[in-house]
PDB file of C-alpha atoms in Angstrom:
ATOM      1  CA  MET A  14    -132.944 118.889 -53.275  1.00 46.00           C
ATOM      2  CA  ALA A  15    -130.778 117.410 -55.523  1.00 51.00           C
ATOM      3  CA  ARG A  16    -130.801 115.030 -58.120  1.00 51.00           C
ATOM      4  CA  ARG A  17    -127.322 112.552 -58.249  1.00 53.00           C
ATOM      5  CA  PRO A  18    -126.318 112.463 -61.895  1.00 51.00           C
ATOM      6  CA  GLU A  19    -126.102 108.496 -61.949  1.00 55.00           C
ATOM      7  CA  ALA A  20    -129.442 108.418 -61.459  1.00 52.00           C
ATOM      8  CA  ASP A  21    -130.357 111.153 -64.600  1.00 51.00           C
ATOM      9  CA  ARG A  22    -128.131 108.666 -67.065  1.00 60.00           C
ATOM     10  CA  PHE A  23    -130.725 106.010 -66.673  1.00 64.00           C
ATOM     11  CA  SER A  24    -134.465 105.886 -67.347  1.00 80.00           C
ATOM     12  CA  THR A  25    -137.023 103.315 -65.594  1.00 80.00           C
ATOM     13  CA  ALA A  26    -137.477 100.907 -67.985  1.00 79.00           C
ATOM     14  CA  THR A  27    -133.194 100.030 -67.786  1.00 82.00           C
ATOM     15  CA  ARG A  28    -133.889 100.599 -63.777  1.00 80.00           C
ATOM     16  CA  LEU A  29    -136.468  97.359 -64.114  1.00 82.00           C
ATOM     17  CA  ARG A  30    -134.486  96.257 -66.382  1.00 83.00           C
ATOM     18  CA  LEU A  31    -131.987  96.144 -64.535  1.00 83.00           C
ATOM     19  CA  LEU A  32    -134.312  94.977 -60.879  1.00 84.00           C
ATOM     20  CA  GLY A  33    -134.824  92.392 -62.580  1.00 87.00           C
ATOM     21  CA  GLU A  34    -131.717  90.423 -64.230  1.00 87.00           C
ATOM     22  CA  GLN A  35    -130.838  91.205 -60.915  1.00 87.00           C
ATOM     23  CA  THR A  36    -133.682  88.958 -58.912  1.00 87.00           C
ATOM     24  CA  ALA A  37    -133.781  87.009 -61.698  1.00 84.00           C
ATOM     25  CA  GLU A  38    -130.277  86.178 -60.847  1.00 86.00           C
ATOM     26  CA  ARG A  39    -131.018  85.525 -56.830  1.00 85.00           C
ATOM     27  CA  VAL A  40    -133.444  82.773 -57.486  1.00 82.00           C
ATOM     28  CA  TYR A  41    -131.207  80.591 -59.664  1.00 82.00           C
ATOM     29  CA  ARG A  42    -129.572  80.998 -57.199  1.00 80.00           C
ATOM     30  CA  SER A  43    -131.165  80.148 -54.655  1.00 75.00           C
ATOM     31  CA  GLN A  44    -133.070  77.591 -56.993  1.00 74.00           C
ATOM     32  CA  ASN A  45    -129.283  75.938 -58.248  1.00 72.00           C
ATOM     33  CA  ARG A  46    -128.760  75.696 -54.303  1.00 69.00           C
ATOM     34  CA  ARG A  47    -131.555  73.961 -53.931  1.00 65.00           C
ATOM     35  CA  GLN A  48    -131.294  71.702 -56.247  1.00 64.00           C
ATOM     36  CA  ALA A  49    -127.645  70.472 -55.588  1.00 57.00           C
ATOM     37  CA  ARG A  50    -129.121  69.809 -51.736  1.00 57.00           C
ATOM     38  CA  ARG A  51    -132.429  68.592 -53.306  1.00 55.00           C
ATOM     39  CA  SER A  52    -130.032  65.518 -54.919  1.00 57.00           C
ATOM     40  CA  ARG A  53    -127.775  64.696 -52.173  1.00 59.00           C
ATOM     41  CA  LEU A  54    -130.607  64.440 -49.600  1.00 65.00           C
ATOM     42  CA  THR A  55    -131.992  61.964 -52.482  1.00 76.00           C
ATOM     43  CA  GLY A  56    -128.417  59.651 -53.216  1.00 80.00           C
ATOM     44  CA  ARG A  57    -128.849  59.471 -49.107  1.00 81.00           C
ATOM     45  CA  ALA A  58    -131.966  59.562 -49.022  1.00 83.00           C
ATOM     46  CA  ALA A  59    -132.203  56.177 -51.357  1.00 84.00           C
ATOM     47  CA  PHE A  60    -129.299  54.778 -49.811  1.00 88.00           C
ATOM     48  CA  LEU A  61    -130.834  54.663 -46.550  1.00 89.00           C
ATOM     49  CA  ALA A  62    -134.075  53.095 -48.594  1.00 89.00           C
ATOM     50  CA  LEU A  63    -130.911  50.585 -50.488  1.00 91.00           C
ATOM     51  CA  VAL A  64    -129.885  49.510 -46.573  1.00 93.00           C
ATOM     52  CA  VAL A  65    -133.127  48.971 -44.666  1.00 93.00           C
ATOM     53  CA  CYS A  66    -134.997  46.954 -48.299  1.00 92.00           C
ATOM     54  CA  SER A  67    -131.886  44.880 -47.651  1.00 92.00           C
ATOM     55  CA  LEU A  68    -132.237  44.843 -44.213  1.00 91.00           C
ATOM     56  CA  VAL A  69    -136.158  44.073 -44.285  1.00 91.00           C
ATOM     57  CA  VAL A  70    -135.710  41.200 -47.202  1.00 90.00           C
ATOM     58  CA  ALA A  71    -132.187  39.787 -45.076  1.00 91.00           C
ATOM     59  CA  LEU A  72    -134.498  39.724 -41.699  1.00 89.00           C
ATOM     60  CA  ALA A  73    -137.757  38.180 -43.524  1.00 90.00           C
ATOM     61  CA  TYR A  74    -136.789  34.665 -43.756  1.00 91.00           C
ATOM     62  CA  PRO A  75    -134.833  33.605 -40.258  1.00 91.00           C
ATOM     63  CA  MET A  76    -138.067  36.015 -38.310  1.00 92.00           C
ATOM     64  CA  ARG A  77    -140.712  34.184 -39.604  1.00 92.00           C
ATOM     65  CA  GLN A  78    -138.444  30.657 -38.520  1.00 94.00           C
ATOM     66  CA  TYR A  79    -137.524  32.419 -35.486  1.00 94.00           C
ATOM     67  CA  VAL A  80    -141.387  32.765 -34.491  1.00 94.00           C
ATOM     68  CA  SER A  81    -142.230  29.571 -36.462  1.00 95.00           C
ATOM     69  CA  GLN A  82    -139.914  27.623 -34.357  1.00 96.00           C
ATOM     70  CA  ARG A  83    -141.406  29.079 -31.431  1.00 96.00           C
ATOM     71  CA  ALA A  84    -144.824  28.885 -32.393  1.00 96.00           C
ATOM     72  CA  ASP A  85    -143.466  24.992 -32.415  1.00 96.00           C
ATOM     73  CA  ILE A  86    -141.930  24.683 -29.677  1.00 97.00           C
ATOM     74  CA  ALA A  87    -145.000  26.301 -27.391  1.00 96.00           C
ATOM     75  CA  GLU A  88    -146.833  23.560 -29.378  1.00 97.00           C
ATOM     76  CA  GLN A  89    -144.622  20.530 -28.262  1.00 97.00           C
ATOM     77  CA  GLU A  90    -144.563  22.004 -24.657  1.00 97.00           C
ATOM     78  CA  ARG A  91    -148.054  21.853 -24.952  1.00 97.00           C
ATOM     79  CA  LEU A  92    -147.661  18.187 -25.979  1.00 97.00           C
ATOM     80  CA  MET A  93    -145.975  17.677 -23.353  1.00 98.00           C
ATOM     81  CA  ASP A  94    -147.943  18.142 -20.393  1.00 97.00           C
ATOM     82  CA  GLU A  95    -150.741  15.986 -21.888  1.00 97.00           C
ATOM     83  CA  ALA A  96    -148.260  13.338 -22.002  1.00 97.00           C
ATOM     84  CA  ARG A  97    -147.394  14.456 -18.446  1.00 98.00           C
ATOM     85  CA  GLU A  98    -151.348  14.452 -16.941  1.00 97.00           C
ATOM     86  CA  GLN A  99    -151.685  10.693 -18.963  1.00 97.00           C
ATOM     87  CA  VAL A 100    -148.982   9.642 -17.352  1.00 97.00           C
ATOM     88  CA  ASP A 101    -149.832  10.801 -13.546  1.00 97.00           C
ATOM     89  CA  GLN A 102    -153.352   9.037 -14.324  1.00 97.00           C
ATOM     90  CA  LEU A 103    -152.196   5.704 -15.780  1.00 97.00           C
ATOM     91  CA  ARG A 104    -149.757   5.828 -13.416  1.00 97.00           C
ATOM     92  CA  ASP A 105    -152.839   6.188 -10.414  1.00 96.00           C
ATOM     93  CA  GLU A 106    -154.626   3.835 -12.380  1.00 94.00           C
ATOM     94  CA  LYS A 107    -151.521   1.426 -11.943  1.00 95.00           C
ATOM     95  CA  ALA A 108    -151.793   2.010  -8.269  1.00 95.00           C
ATOM     96  CA  ARG A 109    -155.218   1.581  -7.966  1.00 94.00           C
ATOM     97  CA  LEU A 110    -155.410  -1.828 -10.021  1.00 94.00           C
ATOM     98  CA  GLN A 111    -152.503  -3.503  -7.078  1.00 95.00           C
ATOM     99  CA  ASP A 112    -155.521  -3.289  -4.741  1.00 94.00           C
ATOM    100  CA  ASP A 113    -157.383  -6.787  -4.361  1.00 93.00           C
ATOM    101  CA  MET A 114    -160.515  -4.735  -3.914  1.00 93.00           C
ATOM    102  CA  TYR A 115    -160.617  -2.068  -6.338  1.00 94.00           C
ATOM    103  CA  VAL A 116    -160.403  -5.136  -9.289  1.00 93.00           C
ATOM    104  CA  ARG A 117    -162.961  -7.326  -7.767  1.00 91.00           C
ATOM    105  CA  ARG A 118    -164.933  -3.864  -7.668  1.00 92.00           C
ATOM    106  CA  LEU A 119    -164.027  -3.094 -11.425  1.00 91.00           C
ATOM    107  CA  ALA A 120    -164.866  -7.059 -12.168  1.00 90.00           C
ATOM    108  CA  ARG A 121    -168.451  -6.399 -10.423  1.00 88.00           C
ATOM    109  CA  GLU A 122    -169.590  -3.322 -12.594  1.00 87.00           C
ATOM    110  CA  HIS A 123    -167.658  -4.219 -15.983  1.00 87.00           C
ATOM    111  CA  LEU A 124    -168.082  -8.188 -16.137  1.00 88.00           C
ATOM    112  CA  HIS A 125    -171.289  -8.553 -14.375  1.00 85.00           C
ATOM    113  CA  TYR A 126    -169.154 -11.193 -11.849  1.00 88.00           C
ATOM    114  CA  VAL A 127    -170.934 -12.189  -9.065  1.00 89.00           C
ATOM    115  CA  LEU A 128    -169.335 -14.030  -6.654  1.00 88.00           C
ATOM    116  CA  PRO A 129    -170.233 -17.575  -5.153  1.00 90.00           C
ATOM    117  CA  GLY A 130    -173.592 -17.911  -3.720  1.00 91.00           C
ATOM    118  CA  GLU A 131    -174.255 -14.845  -5.102  1.00 89.00           C
ATOM    119  CA  THR A 132    -177.503 -14.114  -7.372  1.00 89.00           C
ATOM    120  CA  GLY A 133    -177.043 -11.938 -10.229  1.00 85.00           C
ATOM    121  CA  TYR A 134    -179.416  -9.363 -12.042  1.00 84.00           C
ATOM    122  CA  THR A 135    -179.404  -7.430 -14.648  1.00 80.00           C
ATOM    123  CA  MET A 136    -181.967  -5.243 -15.449  1.00 80.00           C
ATOM    124  CA  ILE A 137    -182.823  -3.776 -18.921  1.00 81.00           C
ATOM    125  CA  ASP A 138    -184.492  -0.617 -19.140  1.00 83.00           C
ATOM    126  CA  PRO A 139    -187.696  -0.822 -21.449  1.00 84.00           C
ATOM    127  CA  GLU A 140    -186.747   2.226 -23.382  1.00 86.00           C
ATOM    128  CA  ALA A 141    -182.981   1.301 -24.449  1.00 79.00           C
ATOM    129  CA  ALA A 142    -184.689  -1.602 -25.198  1.00 74.00           C
ATOM    130  CA  GLU A 143    -187.654  -0.096 -27.841  1.00 79.00           C
ATOM    131  CA  ALA A 144    -184.473   2.771 -28.844  1.00 75.00           C
ATOM    132  CA  GLN A 145    -182.465  -0.637 -30.573  1.00 69.00           C
ATOM    133  CA  ARG A 146    -185.183  -2.414 -31.597  1.00 69.00           C
ATOM    134  CA  GLU A 147    -186.276   0.717 -33.490  1.00 67.00           C
ATOM    135  CA  GLU A 148    -182.495   1.792 -34.365  1.00 63.00           C
ATOM    136  CA  GLY A 149    -180.473  -1.853 -35.633  1.00 58.00           C
ATOM    137  CA  GLY A 150    -181.554  -2.379 -39.486  1.00 59.00           C
ATOM    138  CA  ALA A 151    -179.536  -4.474 -40.951  1.00 59.00           C
ATOM    139  CA  ALA A 152    -179.552  -2.650 -43.606  1.00 60.00           C
ATOM    140  CA  GLU A 153    -178.485   0.702 -41.362  1.00 68.00           C
ATOM    141  CA  ARG A 154    -175.319  -1.882 -40.614  1.00 73.00           C
ATOM    142  CA  PRO A 155    -171.949  -2.012 -42.052  1.00 78.00           C
ATOM    143  CA  TRP A 156    -171.715  -5.519 -43.814  1.00 79.00           C
ATOM    144  CA  TYR A 157    -169.289  -6.738 -42.202  1.00 80.00           C
ATOM    145  CA  SER A 158    -171.059  -7.456 -38.630  1.00 81.00           C
ATOM    146  CA  ASN A 159    -174.334  -8.653 -40.577  1.00 78.00           C
ATOM    147  CA  VAL A 160    -171.382 -11.251 -42.079  1.00 82.00           C
ATOM    148  CA  TRP A 161    -170.614 -12.138 -39.169  1.00 82.00           C
ATOM    149  CA  ASN A 162    -174.324 -12.309 -37.251  1.00 79.00           C
ATOM    150  CA  GLY A 163    -174.569 -14.498 -40.584  1.00 79.00           C
ATOM    151  CA  VAL A 164    -172.241 -16.931 -39.639  1.00 79.00           C
ATOM    152  CA  ASP A 165    -172.853 -16.848 -36.087  1.00 77.00           C
ATOM    153  CA  SER A 166    -176.560 -18.037 -36.835  1.00 77.00           C
ATOM    154  CA  ALA A 167    -175.554 -20.524 -39.096  1.00 77.00           C
ATOM    155  CA  ASP A 168    -174.147 -22.484 -35.973  1.00 71.00           C
ATOM    156  CA  GLY A 169    -176.812 -22.499 -33.957  1.00 71.00           C
ATOM    157  CA  PRO A 170    -180.608 -24.049 -34.153  1.00 71.00           C
ATOM    158  CA  GLN A 171    -183.048 -23.365 -36.635  1.00 67.00           C
ATOM    159  CA  GLN A 172    -185.134 -20.802 -35.943  1.00 60.00           C
ATOM    160  CA  LYS A 173    -189.102 -20.905 -37.956  1.00 52.00           C
TER     161      LYS A 173
END
């Protein structure tokens, strides 16, 4: 086997040193490429993040207003439906009040009216009367109620 003359010129230490330098150059080149790539990507990423943040800030208030107004619209529609129902009920009540028999029945039920020739009776529930006696005291009523009761009783005959 013939030896190459160039291989004899370099010792093992020199070969290892050259190999190490070549490897270091490759590593430094790849790091420089990576850093160059990173710096471009970082700038782009920063710009993209800035754009996204700007959009979020720019759209946050209008979106909040939109959601708030949609909630207000829903609430107003609900109130409108309730008002319509109430108008319908009042319209029905008005139509019923046009009937004389219905008005007479209401007068009998609520105002205890009786027709001529009839005898009216008022039945008092003993349990309700007892509960009212237990509940009602002058101290538990409002002050103005006591004043009016005093004015009413002052006009009447004195009780002993």
